[in-house]
PDB file of N, CA and C in Angstrom:
ATOM      1  N   MET A 122    -135.538-104.332  43.587  1.00  0.00           N
ATOM      2  CA  MET A 122    -136.213-105.126  44.602  1.00  0.00           C
ATOM      3  C   MET A 122    -135.634-106.533  44.656  1.00  0.00           C
ATOM      4  N   GLU A 123    -135.285-107.059  43.484  1.00  0.00           N
ATOM      5  CA  GLU A 123    -134.756-108.431  43.442  1.00  0.00           C
ATOM      6  C   GLU A 123    -133.483-108.563  44.274  1.00  0.00           C
ATOM      7  N   ASP A 124    -132.578-107.577  44.148  1.00  0.00           N
ATOM      8  CA  ASP A 124    -131.341-107.626  44.941  1.00  0.00           C
ATOM      9  C   ASP A 124    -131.646-107.584  46.433  1.00  0.00           C
ATOM     10  N   THR A 125    -132.604-106.768  46.823  1.00  0.00           N
ATOM     11  CA  THR A 125    -132.970-106.654  48.232  1.00  0.00           C
ATOM     12  C   THR A 125    -133.476-107.992  48.755  1.00  0.00           C
ATOM     13  N   LEU A 126    -134.361-108.634  48.006  1.00  0.00           N
ATOM     14  CA  LEU A 126    -134.892-109.930  48.429  1.00  0.00           C
ATOM     15  C   LEU A 126    -133.797-110.986  48.464  1.00  0.00           C
ATOM     16  N   ASP A 127    -132.925-110.983  47.451  1.00  0.00           N
ATOM     17  CA  ASP A 127    -131.817-111.947  47.429  1.00  0.00           C
ATOM     18  C   ASP A 127    -130.914-111.766  48.647  1.00  0.00           C
ATOM     19  N   GLU A 128    -130.582-110.519  48.951  1.00  0.00           N
ATOM     20  CA  GLU A 128    -129.707-110.242  50.090  1.00  0.00           C
ATOM     21  C   GLU A 128    -130.382-110.611  51.410  1.00  0.00           C
ATOM     22  N   LEU A 129    -131.656-110.284  51.546  1.00  0.00           N
ATOM     23  CA  LEU A 129    -132.381-110.623  52.770  1.00  0.00           C
ATOM     24  C   LEU A 129    -132.470-112.135  52.941  1.00  0.00           C
ATOM     25  N   PHE A 130    -132.772-112.842  51.860  1.00  0.00           N
ATOM     26  CA  PHE A 130    -132.874-114.292  51.951  1.00  0.00           C
ATOM     27  C   PHE A 130    -131.520-114.905  52.306  1.00  0.00           C
ATOM     28  N   ALA A 131    -130.441-114.341  51.773  1.00  0.00           N
ATOM     29  CA  ALA A 131    -129.095-114.831  52.104  1.00  0.00           C
ATOM     30  C   ALA A 131    -128.800-114.640  53.590  1.00  0.00           C
ATOM     31  N   VAL A 132    -129.211-113.509  54.154  1.00  0.00           N
ATOM     32  CA  VAL A 132    -129.022-113.274  55.589  1.00  0.00           C
ATOM     33  C   VAL A 132    -129.836-114.294  56.393  1.00  0.00           C
ATOM     34  N   ILE A 133    -131.066-114.526  55.983  1.00  0.00           N
ATOM     35  CA  ILE A 133    -131.918-115.502  56.674  1.00  0.00           C
ATOM     36  C   ILE A 133    -131.274-116.883  56.638  1.00  0.00           C
ATOM     37  N   GLU A 134    -130.781-117.278  55.485  1.00  0.00           N
ATOM     38  CA  GLU A 134    -130.127-118.588  55.356  1.00  0.00           C
ATOM     39  C   GLU A 134    -128.886-118.664  56.243  1.00  0.00           C
ATOM     40  N   ASP A 135    -128.134-117.570  56.300  1.00  0.00           N
ATOM     41  CA  ASP A 135    -126.943-117.536  57.154  1.00  0.00           C
ATOM     42  C   ASP A 135    -127.323-117.667  58.624  1.00  0.00           C
ATOM     43  N   ARG A 136    -128.362-116.946  59.043  1.00  0.00           N
ATOM     44  CA  ARG A 136    -128.802-117.020  60.441  1.00  0.00           C
ATOM     45  C   ARG A 136    -129.300-118.429  60.785  1.00  0.00           C
ATOM     46  N   LYS A 137    -129.937-119.080  59.828  1.00  0.00           N
ATOM     47  CA  LYS A 137    -130.410-120.447  60.044  1.00  0.00           C
ATOM     48  C   LYS A 137    -129.228-121.382  60.264  1.00  0.00           C
ATOM     49  N   GLU A 138    -128.160-121.149  59.549  1.00  0.00           N
ATOM     50  CA  GLU A 138    -126.978-122.013  59.649  1.00  0.00           C
ATOM     51  C   GLU A 138    -126.130-121.708  60.876  1.00  0.00           C
ATOM     52  N   THR A 139    -125.900-120.413  61.154  1.00  0.00           N
ATOM     53  CA  THR A 139    -124.967-120.032  62.216  1.00  0.00           C
ATOM     54  C   THR A 139    -125.641-119.822  63.576  1.00  0.00           C
ATOM     55  N   LEU A 140    -126.929-119.550  63.583  1.00  0.00           N
ATOM     56  CA  LEU A 140    -127.723-119.360  64.799  1.00  0.00           C
ATOM     57  C   LEU A 140    -127.067-118.437  65.838  1.00  0.00           C
ATOM     58  N   PRO A 141    -126.735-117.207  65.446  1.00  0.00           N
ATOM     59  CA  PRO A 141    -126.176-116.282  66.437  1.00  0.00           C
ATOM     60  C   PRO A 141    -127.187-116.029  67.560  1.00  0.00           C
ATOM     61  N   GLU A 142    -126.687-115.966  68.783  1.00  0.00           N
ATOM     62  CA  GLU A 142    -127.563-115.850  69.954  1.00  0.00           C
ATOM     63  C   GLU A 142    -128.379-114.565  69.980  1.00  0.00           C
ATOM     64  N   ASP A 143    -127.852-113.482  69.423  1.00  0.00           N
ATOM     65  CA  ASP A 143    -128.533-112.194  69.503  1.00  0.00           C
ATOM     66  C   ASP A 143    -129.386-111.896  68.268  1.00  0.00           C
ATOM     67  N   SER A 144    -129.702-112.915  67.489  1.00  0.00           N
ATOM     68  CA  SER A 144    -130.422-112.720  66.236  1.00  0.00           C
ATOM     69  C   SER A 144    -131.894-113.120  66.364  1.00  0.00           C
ATOM     70  N   TYR A 145    -132.780-112.175  66.040  1.00  0.00           N
ATOM     71  CA  TYR A 145    -134.213-112.474  66.027  1.00  0.00           C
ATOM     72  C   TYR A 145    -134.503-113.578  65.004  1.00  0.00           C
ATOM     73  N   THR A 146    -133.883-113.483  63.853  1.00  0.00           N
ATOM     74  CA  THR A 146    -134.092-114.493  62.814  1.00  0.00           C
ATOM     75  C   THR A 146    -133.694-115.872  63.319  1.00  0.00           C
ATOM     76  N   ALA A 147    -132.533-115.985  63.926  1.00  0.00           N
ATOM     77  CA  ALA A 147    -132.093-117.276  64.459  1.00  0.00           C
ATOM     78  C   ALA A 147    -133.073-117.786  65.510  1.00  0.00           C
ATOM     79  N   SER A 148    -133.623-116.883  66.310  1.00  0.00           N
ATOM     80  CA  SER A 148    -134.570-117.310  67.346  1.00  0.00           C
ATOM     81  C   SER A 148    -135.823-117.932  66.744  1.00  0.00           C
ATOM     82  N   LEU A 149    -136.182-117.522  65.544  1.00  0.00           N
ATOM     83  CA  LEU A 149    -137.343-118.131  64.891  1.00  0.00           C
ATOM     84  C   LEU A 149    -137.057-119.583  64.502  1.00  0.00           C
ATOM     85  N   PHE A 150    -135.820-119.869  64.151  1.00  0.00           N
ATOM     86  CA  PHE A 150    -135.450-121.235  63.775  1.00  0.00           C
ATOM     87  C   PHE A 150    -135.294-122.158  64.980  1.00  0.00           C
ATOM     88  N   THR A 151    -135.095-121.577  66.163  1.00  0.00           N
ATOM     89  CA  THR A 151    -134.866-122.397  67.355  1.00  0.00           C
ATOM     90  C   THR A 151    -136.012-122.283  68.359  1.00  0.00           C
ATOM     91  N   HIS A 152    -137.050-121.581  68.011  1.00  0.00           N
ATOM     92  CA  HIS A 152    -138.170-121.333  68.919  1.00  0.00           C
ATOM     93  C   HIS A 152    -138.810-122.650  69.356  1.00  0.00           C
ATOM     94  N   ALA A 153    -139.231-122.711  70.604  1.00  0.00           N
ATOM     95  CA  ALA A 153    -139.853-123.925  71.153  1.00  0.00           C
ATOM     96  C   ALA A 153    -141.108-124.327  70.377  1.00  0.00           C
ATOM     97  N   LYS A 154    -141.792-123.361  69.800  1.00  0.00           N
ATOM     98  CA  LYS A 154    -142.993-123.651  69.020  1.00  0.00           C
ATOM     99  C   LYS A 154    -142.667-124.136  67.607  1.00  0.00           C
ATOM    100  N   GLY A 155    -141.398-124.130  67.259  1.00  0.00           N
ATOM    101  CA  GLY A 155    -141.012-124.532  65.914  1.00  0.00           C
ATOM    102  C   GLY A 155    -141.594-123.582  64.875  1.00  0.00           C
ATOM    103  N   GLU A 156    -142.005-124.151  63.754  1.00  0.00           N
ATOM    104  CA  GLU A 156    -142.514-123.305  62.671  1.00  0.00           C
ATOM    105  C   GLU A 156    -143.802-122.587  63.055  1.00  0.00           C
ATOM    106  N   ASN A 157    -144.507-123.058  64.071  1.00  0.00           N
ATOM    107  CA  ASN A 157    -145.718-122.362  64.507  1.00  0.00           C
ATOM    108  C   ASN A 157    -145.428-120.930  64.924  1.00  0.00           C
ATOM    109  N   ALA A 158    -144.238-120.668  65.430  1.00  0.00           N
ATOM    110  CA  ALA A 158    -143.878-119.297  65.803  1.00  0.00           C
ATOM    111  C   ALA A 158    -143.918-118.387  64.577  1.00  0.00           C
ATOM    112  N   VAL A 159    -143.401-118.868  63.456  1.00  0.00           N
ATOM    113  CA  VAL A 159    -143.406-118.075  62.225  1.00  0.00           C
ATOM    114  C   VAL A 159    -144.820-117.977  61.661  1.00  0.00           C
ATOM    115  N   LEU A 160    -145.556-119.059  61.718  1.00  0.00           N
ATOM    116  CA  LEU A 160    -146.933-119.041  61.219  1.00  0.00           C
ATOM    117  C   LEU A 160    -147.779-118.053  62.023  1.00  0.00           C
ATOM    118  N   GLU A 161    -147.586-118.021  63.326  1.00  0.00           N
ATOM    119  CA  GLU A 161    -148.303-117.060  64.161  1.00  0.00           C
ATOM    120  C   GLU A 161    -147.925-115.631  63.799  1.00  0.00           C
ATOM    121  N   LYS A 162    -146.634-115.392  63.564  1.00  0.00           N
ATOM    122  CA  LYS A 162    -146.189-114.049  63.175  1.00  0.00           C
ATOM    123  C   LYS A 162    -146.795-113.641  61.839  1.00  0.00           C
ATOM    124  N   LEU A 163    -146.865-114.571  60.901  1.00  0.00           N
ATOM    125  CA  LEU A 163    -147.482-114.256  59.610  1.00  0.00           C
ATOM    126  C   LEU A 163    -148.946-113.874  59.795  1.00  0.00           C
ATOM    127  N   GLY A 164    -149.648-114.605  60.636  1.00  0.00           N
ATOM    128  CA  GLY A 164    -151.043-114.264  60.911  1.00  0.00           C
ATOM    129  C   GLY A 164    -151.188-112.904  61.567  1.00  0.00           C
ATOM    130  N   GLU A 165    -150.335-112.653  62.548  1.00  0.00           N
ATOM    131  CA  GLU A 165    -150.363-111.365  63.255  1.00  0.00           C
ATOM    132  C   GLU A 165    -150.068-110.211  62.308  1.00  0.00           C
ATOM    133  N   GLU A 166    -149.024-110.368  61.503  1.00  0.00           N
ATOM    134  CA  GLU A 166    -148.642-109.284  60.589  1.00  0.00           C
ATOM    135  C   GLU A 166    -149.693-109.072  59.507  1.00  0.00           C
ATOM    136  N   THR A 167    -150.346-110.141  59.076  1.00  0.00           N
ATOM    137  CA  THR A 167    -151.404-110.014  58.079  1.00  0.00           C
ATOM    138  C   THR A 167    -152.563-109.201  58.646  1.00  0.00           C
ATOM    139  N   THR A 168    -152.945-109.484  59.880  1.00  0.00           N
ATOM    140  CA  THR A 168    -154.008-108.716  60.524  1.00  0.00           C
ATOM    141  C   THR A 168    -153.610-107.251  60.628  1.00  0.00           C
ATOM    142  N   GLU A 169    -152.374-106.992  61.011  1.00  0.00           N
ATOM    143  CA  GLU A 169    -151.911-105.610  61.129  1.00  0.00           C
ATOM    144  C   GLU A 169    -151.905-104.910  59.771  1.00  0.00           C
ATOM    145  N   LEU A 170    -151.569-105.637  58.711  1.00  0.00           N
ATOM    146  CA  LEU A 170    -151.598-105.046  57.369  1.00  0.00           C
ATOM    147  C   LEU A 170    -153.030-104.706  56.965  1.00  0.00           C
ATOM    148  N   VAL A 171    -153.954-105.604  57.225  1.00  0.00           N
ATOM    149  CA  VAL A 171    -155.358-105.354  56.895  1.00  0.00           C
ATOM    150  C   VAL A 171    -155.861-104.111  57.628  1.00  0.00           C
ATOM    151  N   LEU A 172    -155.518-103.987  58.897  1.00  0.00           N
ATOM    152  CA  LEU A 172    -155.955-102.820  59.668  1.00  0.00           C
ATOM    153  C   LEU A 172    -155.323-101.535  59.146  1.00  0.00           C
ATOM    154  N   ALA A 173    -154.056-101.605  58.765  1.00  0.00           N
ATOM    155  CA  ALA A 173    -153.390-100.417  58.206  1.00  0.00           C
ATOM    156  C   ALA A 173    -154.040-100.018  56.882  1.00  0.00           C
ATOM    157  N   ALA A 174    -154.388-101.008  56.073  1.00  0.00           N
ATOM    158  CA  ALA A 174    -155.048-100.720  54.794  1.00  0.00           C
ATOM    159  C   ALA A 174    -156.426-100.113  55.029  1.00  0.00           C
ATOM    160  N   LYS A 175    -157.140-100.657  56.008  1.00  0.00           N
ATOM    161  CA  LYS A 175    -158.461-100.129  56.352  1.00  0.00           C
ATOM    162  C   LYS A 175    -158.366 -98.669  56.768  1.00  0.00           C
ATOM    163  N   ASP A 176    -157.303 -98.323  57.494  1.00  0.00           N
ATOM    164  CA  ASP A 176    -157.090 -96.946  57.944  1.00  0.00           C
ATOM    165  C   ASP A 176    -156.435 -96.076  56.870  1.00  0.00           C
ATOM    166  N   ASP A 177    -156.103 -96.679  55.733  1.00  0.00           N
ATOM    167  CA  ASP A 177    -155.442 -95.975  54.629  1.00  0.00           C
ATOM    168  C   ASP A 177    -154.147 -95.295  55.076  1.00  0.00           C
ATOM    169  N   ASP A 178    -153.388 -96.001  55.934  1.00  0.00           N
ATOM    170  CA  ASP A 178    -152.129 -95.488  56.475  1.00  0.00           C
ATOM    171  C   ASP A 178    -150.973 -96.034  55.628  1.00  0.00           C
ATOM    172  N   ARG A 179    -150.554 -95.273  54.650  1.00  0.00           N
ATOM    173  CA  ARG A 179    -149.558 -95.728  53.681  1.00  0.00           C
ATOM    174  C   ARG A 179    -148.250 -96.170  54.329  1.00  0.00           C
ATOM    175  N   ASP A 180    -147.764 -95.420  55.296  1.00  0.00           N
ATOM    176  CA  ASP A 180    -146.511 -95.784  55.959  1.00  0.00           C
ATOM    177  C   ASP A 180    -146.659 -97.111  56.700  1.00  0.00           C
ATOM    178  N   GLU A 181    -147.764 -97.269  57.391  1.00  0.00           N
ATOM    179  CA  GLU A 181    -147.999 -98.499  58.152  1.00  0.00           C
ATOM    180  C   GLU A 181    -148.230 -99.684  57.207  1.00  0.00           C
ATOM    181  N   ILE A 182    -148.864 -99.445  56.080  1.00  0.00           N
ATOM    182  CA  ILE A 182    -149.057-100.504  55.084  1.00  0.00           C
ATOM    183  C   ILE A 182    -147.698-101.020  54.617  1.00  0.00           C
ATOM    184  N   ALA A 183    -146.798-100.112  54.275  1.00  0.00           N
ATOM    185  CA  ALA A 183    -145.464-100.510  53.815  1.00  0.00           C
ATOM    186  C   ALA A 183    -144.721-101.265  54.919  1.00  0.00           C
ATOM    187  N   TYR A 184    -144.822-100.782  56.148  1.00  0.00           N
ATOM    188  CA  TYR A 184    -144.138-101.408  57.288  1.00  0.00           C
ATOM    189  C   TYR A 184    -144.649-102.835  57.512  1.00  0.00           C
ATOM    190  N   GLU A 185    -145.957-103.000  57.556  1.00  0.00           N
ATOM    191  CA  GLU A 185    -146.530-104.320  57.814  1.00  0.00           C
ATOM    192  C   GLU A 185    -146.320-105.259  56.632  1.00  0.00           C
ATOM    193  N   ALA A 186    -146.358-104.733  55.413  1.00  0.00           N
ATOM    194  CA  ALA A 186    -146.090-105.564  54.237  1.00  0.00           C
ATOM    195  C   ALA A 186    -144.658-106.090  54.280  1.00  0.00           C
ATOM    196  N   ALA A 187    -143.726-105.245  54.710  1.00  0.00           N
ATOM    197  CA  ALA A 187    -142.331-105.685  54.846  1.00  0.00           C
ATOM    198  C   ALA A 187    -142.210-106.788  55.896  1.00  0.00           C
ATOM    199  N   ASP A 188    -142.955-106.658  56.999  1.00  0.00           N
ATOM    200  CA  ASP A 188    -142.950-107.708  58.022  1.00  0.00           C
ATOM    201  C   ASP A 188    -143.454-109.033  57.452  1.00  0.00           C
ATOM    202  N   ILE A 189    -144.492-108.960  56.637  1.00  0.00           N
ATOM    203  CA  ILE A 189    -145.041-110.179  56.030  1.00  0.00           C
ATOM    204  C   ILE A 189    -144.017-110.814  55.091  1.00  0.00           C
ATOM    205  N   VAL A 190    -143.390-110.009  54.252  1.00  0.00           N
ATOM    206  CA  VAL A 190    -142.395-110.536  53.314  1.00  0.00           C
ATOM    207  C   VAL A 190    -141.245-111.185  54.079  1.00  0.00           C
ATOM    208  N   TYR A 191    -140.766-110.519  55.108  1.00  0.00           N
ATOM    209  CA  TYR A 191    -139.669-111.068  55.910  1.00  0.00           C
ATOM    210  C   TYR A 191    -140.052-112.427  56.507  1.00  0.00           C
ATOM    211  N   HIS A 192    -141.196-112.489  57.169  1.00  0.00           N
ATOM    212  CA  HIS A 192    -141.604-113.739  57.806  1.00  0.00           C
ATOM    213  C   HIS A 192    -141.926-114.819  56.773  1.00  0.00           C
ATOM    214  N   LEU A 193    -142.410-114.426  55.610  1.00  0.00           N
ATOM    215  CA  LEU A 193    -142.624-115.380  54.522  1.00  0.00           C
ATOM    216  C   LEU A 193    -141.298-115.979  54.071  1.00  0.00           C
ATOM    217  N   LEU A 194    -140.275-115.152  53.939  1.00  0.00           N
ATOM    218  CA  LEU A 194    -138.960-115.656  53.542  1.00  0.00           C
ATOM    219  C   LEU A 194    -138.385-116.594  54.595  1.00  0.00           C
ATOM    220  N   VAL A 195    -138.610-116.298  55.867  1.00  0.00           N
ATOM    221  CA  VAL A 195    -138.175-117.211  56.927  1.00  0.00           C
ATOM    222  C   VAL A 195    -138.887-118.549  56.779  1.00  0.00           C
ATOM    223  N   LEU A 196    -140.194-118.510  56.534  1.00  0.00           N
ATOM    224  CA  LEU A 196    -140.952-119.749  56.362  1.00  0.00           C
ATOM    225  C   LEU A 196    -140.445-120.550  55.163  1.00  0.00           C
ATOM    226  N   LEU A 197    -140.188-119.869  54.045  1.00  0.00           N
ATOM    227  CA  LEU A 197    -139.655-120.567  52.869  1.00  0.00           C
ATOM    228  C   LEU A 197    -138.336-121.249  53.207  1.00  0.00           C
ATOM    229  N   SER A 198    -137.478-120.549  53.931  1.00  0.00           N
ATOM    230  CA  SER A 198    -136.201-121.124  54.333  1.00  0.00           C
ATOM    231  C   SER A 198    -136.411-122.332  55.238  1.00  0.00           C
ATOM    232  N   MET A 199    -137.334-122.211  56.169  1.00  0.00           N
ATOM    233  CA  MET A 199    -137.628-123.334  57.077  1.00  0.00           C
ATOM    234  C   MET A 199    -138.063-124.577  56.309  1.00  0.00           C
ATOM    235  N   LYS A 200    -138.784-124.357  55.235  1.00  0.00           N
ATOM    236  CA  LYS A 200    -139.321-125.463  54.445  1.00  0.00           C
ATOM    237  C   LYS A 200    -138.361-125.934  53.355  1.00  0.00           C
ATOM    238  N   GLY A 201    -137.161-125.346  53.321  1.00  0.00           N
ATOM    239  CA  GLY A 201    -136.162-125.764  52.348  1.00  0.00           C
ATOM    240  C   GLY A 201    -136.416-125.260  50.943  1.00  0.00           C
ATOM    241  N   LEU A 202    -137.212-124.206  50.831  1.00  0.00           N
ATOM    242  CA  LEU A 202    -137.474-123.612  49.523  1.00  0.00           C
ATOM    243  C   LEU A 202    -136.480-122.491  49.265  1.00  0.00           C
ATOM    244  N   GLU A 203    -136.345-122.138  48.017  1.00  0.00           N
ATOM    245  CA  GLU A 203    -135.472-121.040  47.598  1.00  0.00           C
ATOM    246  C   GLU A 203    -136.330-119.935  46.995  1.00  0.00           C
ATOM    247  N   LEU A 204    -135.766-118.755  46.861  1.00  0.00           N
ATOM    248  CA  LEU A 204    -136.485-117.672  46.194  1.00  0.00           C
ATOM    249  C   LEU A 204    -136.879-118.062  44.777  1.00  0.00           C
ATOM    250  N   GLU A 205    -136.061-118.873  44.142  1.00  0.00           N
ATOM    251  CA  GLU A 205    -136.353-119.306  42.781  1.00  0.00           C
ATOM    252  C   GLU A 205    -137.653-120.107  42.718  1.00  0.00           C
ATOM    253  N   ASP A 206    -137.968-120.854  43.776  1.00  0.00           N
ATOM    254  CA  ASP A 206    -139.223-121.593  43.815  1.00  0.00           C
ATOM    255  C   ASP A 206    -140.410-120.634  43.810  1.00  0.00           C
ATOM    256  N   LEU A 207    -140.315-119.584  44.590  1.00  0.00           N
ATOM    257  CA  LEU A 207    -141.360-118.569  44.630  1.00  0.00           C
ATOM    258  C   LEU A 207    -141.445-117.845  43.290  1.00  0.00           C
ATOM    259  N   GLU A 208    -140.300-117.479  42.748  1.00  0.00           N
ATOM    260  CA  GLU A 208    -140.266-116.762  41.481  1.00  0.00           C
ATOM    261  C   GLU A 208    -140.882-117.600  40.362  1.00  0.00           C
ATOM    262  N   ARG A 209    -140.561-118.880  40.326  1.00  0.00           N
ATOM    263  CA  ARG A 209    -141.112-119.782  39.308  1.00  0.00           C
ATOM    264  C   ARG A 209    -142.630-119.838  39.391  1.00  0.00           C
ATOM    265  N   GLU A 210    -143.143-119.919  40.613  1.00  0.00           N
ATOM    266  CA  GLU A 210    -144.586-119.973  40.797  1.00  0.00           C
ATOM    267  C   GLU A 210    -145.249-118.671  40.364  1.00  0.00           C
ATOM    268  N   LEU A 211    -144.640-117.543  40.722  1.00  0.00           N
ATOM    269  CA  LEU A 211    -145.200-116.252  40.327  1.00  0.00           C
ATOM    270  C   LEU A 211    -145.165-116.075  38.805  1.00  0.00           C
ATOM    271  N   GLU A 212    -144.075-116.502  38.188  1.00  0.00           N
ATOM    272  CA  GLU A 212    -143.983-116.403  36.728  1.00  0.00           C
ATOM    273  C   GLU A 212    -145.036-117.271  36.043  1.00  0.00           C
ATOM    274  N   ALA A 213    -145.328-118.425  36.623  1.00  0.00           N
ATOM    275  CA  ALA A 213    -146.332-119.320  36.050  1.00  0.00           C
ATOM    276  C   ALA A 213    -147.730-118.685  36.107  1.00  0.00           C
ATOM    277  N   ARG A 214    -147.908-117.717  36.967  1.00  0.00           N
ATOM    278  CA  ARG A 214    -149.212-117.086  37.130  1.00  0.00           C
ATOM    279  C   ARG A 214    -149.411-115.845  36.270  1.00  0.00           C
ATOM    280  N   ARG A 215    -148.417-115.490  35.490  1.00  0.00           N
ATOM    281  CA  ARG A 215    -148.524-114.303  34.647  1.00  0.00           C
ATOM    282  C   ARG A 215    -149.634-114.452  33.654  1.00  0.00           C
TER     283      ARG A 215
END
């Protein structure tokens, strides 16, 4: 899982830097709403995850959880944080 997160975060960082026109990730960094676009997506995906959990839909739970993780990583990148910052905080909570 760590390699997957590292690779995904690297792609997000690259999209933030290069801003390819056809990239959904890049569009989040250039959206007119700014970071509110990502915050709204996190809220939307969280609601969808809660509903999937309520319905006990395992496939949908995994799908929506992945959406949350992705948008969380975009937010961390927007705020200038690294995966190591998240990892340090999680380790402190053990």
